[in-house]
Tab-separated table of C-alpha atoms in Angstrom:
chain	number	residue	atom	x	y	z
X	1	UNK	CA	-0.586	15.165	4.867
X	2	UNK	CA	-2.452	14.354	1.959
X	3	UNK	CA	-5.700	12.542	2.726
X	4	UNK	CA	-8.002	10.738	-0.269
X	5	UNK	CA	-11.575	10.279	0.930
X	6	UNK	CA	-12.487	6.283	-0.554
X	7	UNK	CA	-16.469	5.670	-0.363
X	8	UNK	CA	-17.861	3.421	0.545
X	9	UNK	CA	-15.648	2.452	4.565
X	10	UNK	CA	-18.181	-1.243	3.373
X	11	UNK	CA	-19.687	-3.272	1.034
X	12	UNK	CA	-22.019	-6.202	1.415
X	13	UNK	CA	-23.135	-8.006	-1.643
X	14	UNK	CA	-24.729	-10.171	-3.944
X	15	UNK	CA	-22.611	-12.644	-5.854
X	16	UNK	CA	-23.179	-11.535	-9.815
X	17	UNK	CA	-24.444	-8.055	-8.900
X	18	UNK	CA	-21.643	-4.770	-9.979
X	19	UNK	CA	-20.214	-2.755	-7.315
X	20	UNK	CA	-18.583	0.857	-7.393
X	21	UNK	CA	-16.610	2.264	-5.201
X	22	UNK	CA	-14.115	5.682	-6.276
X	23	UNK	CA	-11.875	7.764	-4.277
X	24	UNK	CA	-11.792	11.627	-3.930
X	25	UNK	CA	-9.057	14.248	-3.615
X	26	UNK	CA	-8.528	18.291	-2.933
X	27	UNK	CA	-5.058	17.993	-4.877
X	28	UNK	CA	-4.244	16.759	-7.972
X	29	UNK	CA	-2.681	13.494	-8.636
X	30	UNK	CA	-1.109	12.290	-11.749
X	31	UNK	CA	-1.057	9.008	-11.249
X	32	UNK	CA	-4.151	6.583	-9.444
X	33	UNK	CA	-3.434	3.441	-8.294
X	34	UNK	CA	-5.889	-0.025	-6.756
X	35	UNK	CA	-4.924	-2.691	-4.958
X	36	UNK	CA	-6.820	-4.835	-2.912
X	37	UNK	CA	-5.766	-6.515	0.461
X	38	UNK	CA	-6.897	-9.980	0.826
X	39	UNK	CA	-6.970	-10.619	4.687
X	40	UNK	CA	-3.102	-11.972	6.721
X	41	UNK	CA	-1.489	-10.641	3.378
X	42	UNK	CA	0.656	-7.902	1.841
X	43	UNK	CA	-1.624	-5.677	-0.806
X	44	UNK	CA	-2.124	-6.523	-4.595
X	45	UNK	CA	-1.352	-4.100	-7.424
X	46	UNK	CA	-4.976	-4.153	-9.723
X	47	UNK	CA	-4.910	-1.584	-12.243
X	48	UNK	CA	-2.403	1.470	-12.373
X	49	UNK	CA	-3.779	4.618	-14.494
X	50	UNK	CA	-1.795	7.324	-15.786
X	51	UNK	CA	-4.048	9.868	-17.663
X	52	UNK	CA	-6.666	11.796	-16.944
X	53	UNK	CA	-9.717	10.403	-18.440
X	54	UNK	CA	-7.862	7.228	-18.850
X	55	UNK	CA	-10.173	4.381	-18.058
X	56	UNK	CA	-8.130	0.933	-18.355
X	57	UNK	CA	-9.750	-2.551	-17.046
X	58	UNK	CA	-8.271	-5.838	-15.680
X	59	UNK	CA	-11.006	-8.722	-16.379
X	60	UNK	CA	-14.130	-7.910	-14.724
X	61	UNK	CA	-12.584	-5.247	-13.484
X	62	UNK	CA	-12.137	-1.723	-14.941
X	63	UNK	CA	-10.713	2.007	-13.111
X	64	UNK	CA	-10.928	5.379	-14.446
X	65	UNK	CA	-9.038	8.262	-13.735
X	66	UNK	CA	-11.127	11.798	-13.382
X	67	UNK	CA	-10.938	14.142	-15.338
X	68	UNK	CA	-10.414	16.392	-12.475
X	69	UNK	CA	-6.837	14.501	-11.539
X	70	UNK	CA	-8.589	14.523	-8.801
X	71	UNK	CA	-10.387	11.254	-8.430
X	72	UNK	CA	-10.560	7.687	-9.471
X	73	UNK	CA	-13.069	5.397	-9.752
X	74	UNK	CA	-13.038	1.398	-9.613
X	75	UNK	CA	-15.991	-0.735	-10.539
X	76	UNK	CA	-15.870	-4.733	-10.195
X	77	UNK	CA	-18.914	-6.699	-13.036
X	78	UNK	CA	-20.726	-9.646	-12.046
X	79	UNK	CA	-19.145	-10.266	-8.486
X	80	UNK	CA	-17.844	-13.104	-7.209
X	81	UNK	CA	-17.240	-14.964	-4.066
X	82	UNK	CA	-13.805	-15.031	-4.269
X	83	UNK	CA	-13.506	-10.570	-5.069
X	84	UNK	CA	-13.777	-10.242	-0.570
X	85	UNK	CA	-11.957	-8.532	0.220
X	86	UNK	CA	-10.392	-5.143	0.951
X	87	UNK	CA	-9.766	-2.052	-1.742
X	88	UNK	CA	-7.384	0.253	-1.545
X	89	UNK	CA	-7.233	3.282	-4.022
X	90	UNK	CA	-3.275	4.572	-3.981
X	91	UNK	CA	-2.236	8.164	-5.380
X	92	UNK	CA	0.523	9.853	-6.399
X	93	UNK	CA	1.848	13.697	-6.711
X	94	UNK	CA	3.432	15.360	-9.016
X	95	UNK	CA	7.068	15.306	-7.321
X	96	UNK	CA	6.290	13.117	-4.569
X	97	UNK	CA	9.482	10.301	-5.390
X	98	UNK	CA	6.708	8.344	-6.473
X	99	UNK	CA	5.803	7.800	-3.570
X	100	UNK	CA	2.063	6.624	-2.326
X	101	UNK	CA	-1.219	8.369	-0.681
X	102	UNK	CA	-3.689	6.074	0.486
X	103	UNK	CA	-7.077	5.963	0.626
X	104	UNK	CA	-8.870	3.747	4.239
X	105	UNK	CA	-9.465	1.028	1.630
X	106	UNK	CA	-13.668	-0.102	0.920
X	107	UNK	CA	-14.318	-3.926	2.313
X	108	UNK	CA	-16.166	-5.916	0.199
X	109	UNK	CA	-18.777	-8.718	1.432
X	110	UNK	CA	-19.845	-11.113	-1.409
X	111	UNK	CA	-22.899	-13.455	-0.144
X	112	UNK	CA	-22.893	-16.026	-2.555
A	1	UNK	CA	11.663	-14.993	-9.253
A	2	UNK	CA	10.649	-13.872	-5.498
A	3	UNK	CA	8.673	-10.849	-5.817
A	4	UNK	CA	9.174	-8.698	-1.999
A	5	UNK	CA	9.841	-10.194	0.640
A	6	UNK	CA	10.470	-9.669	4.208
A	7	UNK	CA	10.815	-11.598	7.753
A	8	UNK	CA	10.449	-12.075	10.210
A	9	UNK	CA	6.503	-12.444	9.573
A	10	UNK	CA	5.913	-12.655	12.758
A	11	UNK	CA	8.095	-11.271	16.262
A	12	UNK	CA	6.113	-10.490	19.302
A	13	UNK	CA	8.686	-7.533	21.619
A	14	UNK	CA	8.971	-6.639	25.153
A	15	UNK	CA	8.754	-2.350	25.956
A	16	UNK	CA	12.019	-1.126	25.439
A	17	UNK	CA	13.901	-4.800	23.723
A	18	UNK	CA	14.482	-3.715	19.921
A	19	UNK	CA	14.073	-5.740	16.249
A	20	UNK	CA	15.215	-5.252	12.861
A	21	UNK	CA	12.602	-6.023	10.125
A	22	UNK	CA	14.117	-6.840	6.907
A	23	UNK	CA	12.469	-6.511	3.664
A	24	UNK	CA	14.341	-7.884	0.165
A	25	UNK	CA	13.158	-7.863	-3.295
A	26	UNK	CA	14.586	-9.603	-6.683
A	27	UNK	CA	13.151	-6.779	-9.528
A	28	UNK	CA	15.787	-4.743	-9.618
A	29	UNK	CA	13.686	-1.726	-8.176
A	30	UNK	CA	15.373	1.027	-7.370
A	31	UNK	CA	12.189	2.499	-5.348
A	32	UNK	CA	11.587	0.769	-1.481
A	33	UNK	CA	9.419	1.787	1.208
A	34	UNK	CA	8.353	0.981	4.569
A	35	UNK	CA	4.474	1.140	5.659
A	36	UNK	CA	2.962	0.074	9.028
A	37	UNK	CA	-1.181	-0.245	8.502
A	38	UNK	CA	-3.961	0.229	11.502
A	39	UNK	CA	-7.325	-0.688	12.306
A	40	UNK	CA	-8.772	2.034	10.643
A	41	UNK	CA	-5.394	4.214	9.071
A	42	UNK	CA	-5.601	2.564	6.080
A	43	UNK	CA	-1.044	2.375	4.856
A	44	UNK	CA	1.046	5.059	6.444
A	45	UNK	CA	4.755	5.945	4.868
A	46	UNK	CA	7.237	5.026	7.549
A	47	UNK	CA	10.142	5.634	5.424
A	48	UNK	CA	11.232	5.147	1.702
A	49	UNK	CA	14.330	4.957	-0.254
A	50	UNK	CA	15.120	6.098	-3.533
A	51	UNK	CA	18.026	4.596	-3.805
A	52	UNK	CA	20.642	2.558	-2.502
A	53	UNK	CA	22.427	4.394	-0.477
A	54	UNK	CA	19.675	6.540	0.628
A	55	UNK	CA	16.894	7.067	3.031
A	56	UNK	CA	13.557	9.583	4.161
A	57	UNK	CA	11.308	10.621	5.856
A	58	UNK	CA	8.037	9.490	5.211
A	59	UNK	CA	3.753	10.569	7.599
A	60	UNK	CA	5.368	8.900	10.650
A	61	UNK	CA	8.664	8.316	10.970
A	62	UNK	CA	9.810	8.131	14.930
A	63	UNK	CA	10.668	5.440	16.322
A	64	UNK	CA	12.133	3.835	13.425
A	65	UNK	CA	15.537	3.797	11.514
A	66	UNK	CA	16.176	1.864	8.202
A	67	UNK	CA	19.520	1.226	5.743
A	68	UNK	CA	19.523	0.560	2.603
A	69	UNK	CA	23.357	-0.278	2.371
A	70	UNK	CA	22.594	-3.066	-1.181
A	71	UNK	CA	19.300	-2.228	-3.491
A	72	UNK	CA	17.657	-5.299	-2.867
A	73	UNK	CA	17.638	-4.123	1.089
A	74	UNK	CA	15.436	-1.974	2.576
A	75	UNK	CA	15.735	-2.280	6.956
A	76	UNK	CA	13.697	-1.321	9.835
A	77	UNK	CA	15.092	-0.560	12.908
A	78	UNK	CA	13.488	-0.205	16.246
A	79	UNK	CA	16.024	0.589	19.044
A	80	UNK	CA	13.637	1.219	22.182
A	81	UNK	CA	9.786	-0.535	20.829
A	82	UNK	CA	6.240	0.996	22.333
A	83	UNK	CA	3.526	-1.016	22.722
A	84	UNK	CA	2.295	2.353	19.961
A	85	UNK	CA	4.097	0.412	17.216
A	86	UNK	CA	1.708	-2.764	18.232
A	87	UNK	CA	0.966	-2.578	13.846
A	88	UNK	CA	1.368	-4.799	11.000
A	89	UNK	CA	4.052	-3.745	8.531
A	90	UNK	CA	4.616	-3.808	5.094
A	91	UNK	CA	7.329	-3.157	2.705
A	92	UNK	CA	7.402	-2.664	-0.734
A	93	UNK	CA	9.554	-1.686	-4.377
A	94	UNK	CA	9.402	-0.079	-7.248
A	95	UNK	CA	10.361	0.883	-10.722
A	96	UNK	CA	9.229	3.786	-10.218
A	97	UNK	CA	5.678	4.370	-10.276
A	98	UNK	CA	3.978	0.809	-9.551
A	99	UNK	CA	4.657	-0.103	-6.140
A	100	UNK	CA	4.550	-4.296	-5.121
A	101	UNK	CA	4.204	-5.137	-1.246
A	102	UNK	CA	5.706	-7.599	0.267
A	103	UNK	CA	2.887	-10.078	2.203
A	104	UNK	CA	3.663	-8.118	5.469
A	105	UNK	CA	5.877	-8.346	9.642
A	106	UNK	CA	2.527	-8.536	12.464
A	107	UNK	CA	4.289	-7.273	15.142
A	108	UNK	CA	3.339	-6.717	18.504
A	109	UNK	CA	4.530	-4.703	21.548
A	110	UNK	CA	3.656	-5.588	25.006
């Protein structure tokens, strides 16, 4: 099946620092989604991207749909302790019945 | 709105037992999905449905069956549970691109 390479696998940062993570693929996607999962909970949608080059913000979060349509980036500015969790990227291929291919996640730890 | 709900939250089965996981959504979404989440494996699609009365196989369908008799419900069945099916199961619904997830069911098969 399709694979998304998400990096880094984990990050340990200090409160107030900015964070960047990304996903890359050999396939072209027509939609990119970013989710956050807290321990014991289901993934929660953070940002959805629909056009190549699109840059979308949600509070301190900013995500971009890569120009090649094979990658996406998520940035978190001025991190706070509640940003702790696992962040997943997910992509949708054209004609896939809106099925998502997920990255394996980035575990973010924020040190107060 | 409750969004996507799943029952039960936790379940322990013995090898060979059967069970059904229920997913319900109140958002009138056409599409529904069942995933399993295992450490280091991310989320993998088991089965999905593009509308009432339809089902289709995902990436890892073996050992599972599904039914979508009503638009708002999507059932996942395990006919003969195996230890390899120990996992956390998530249901999601969408209309159509953005998927919304339930809180999950943690299943242990002994």
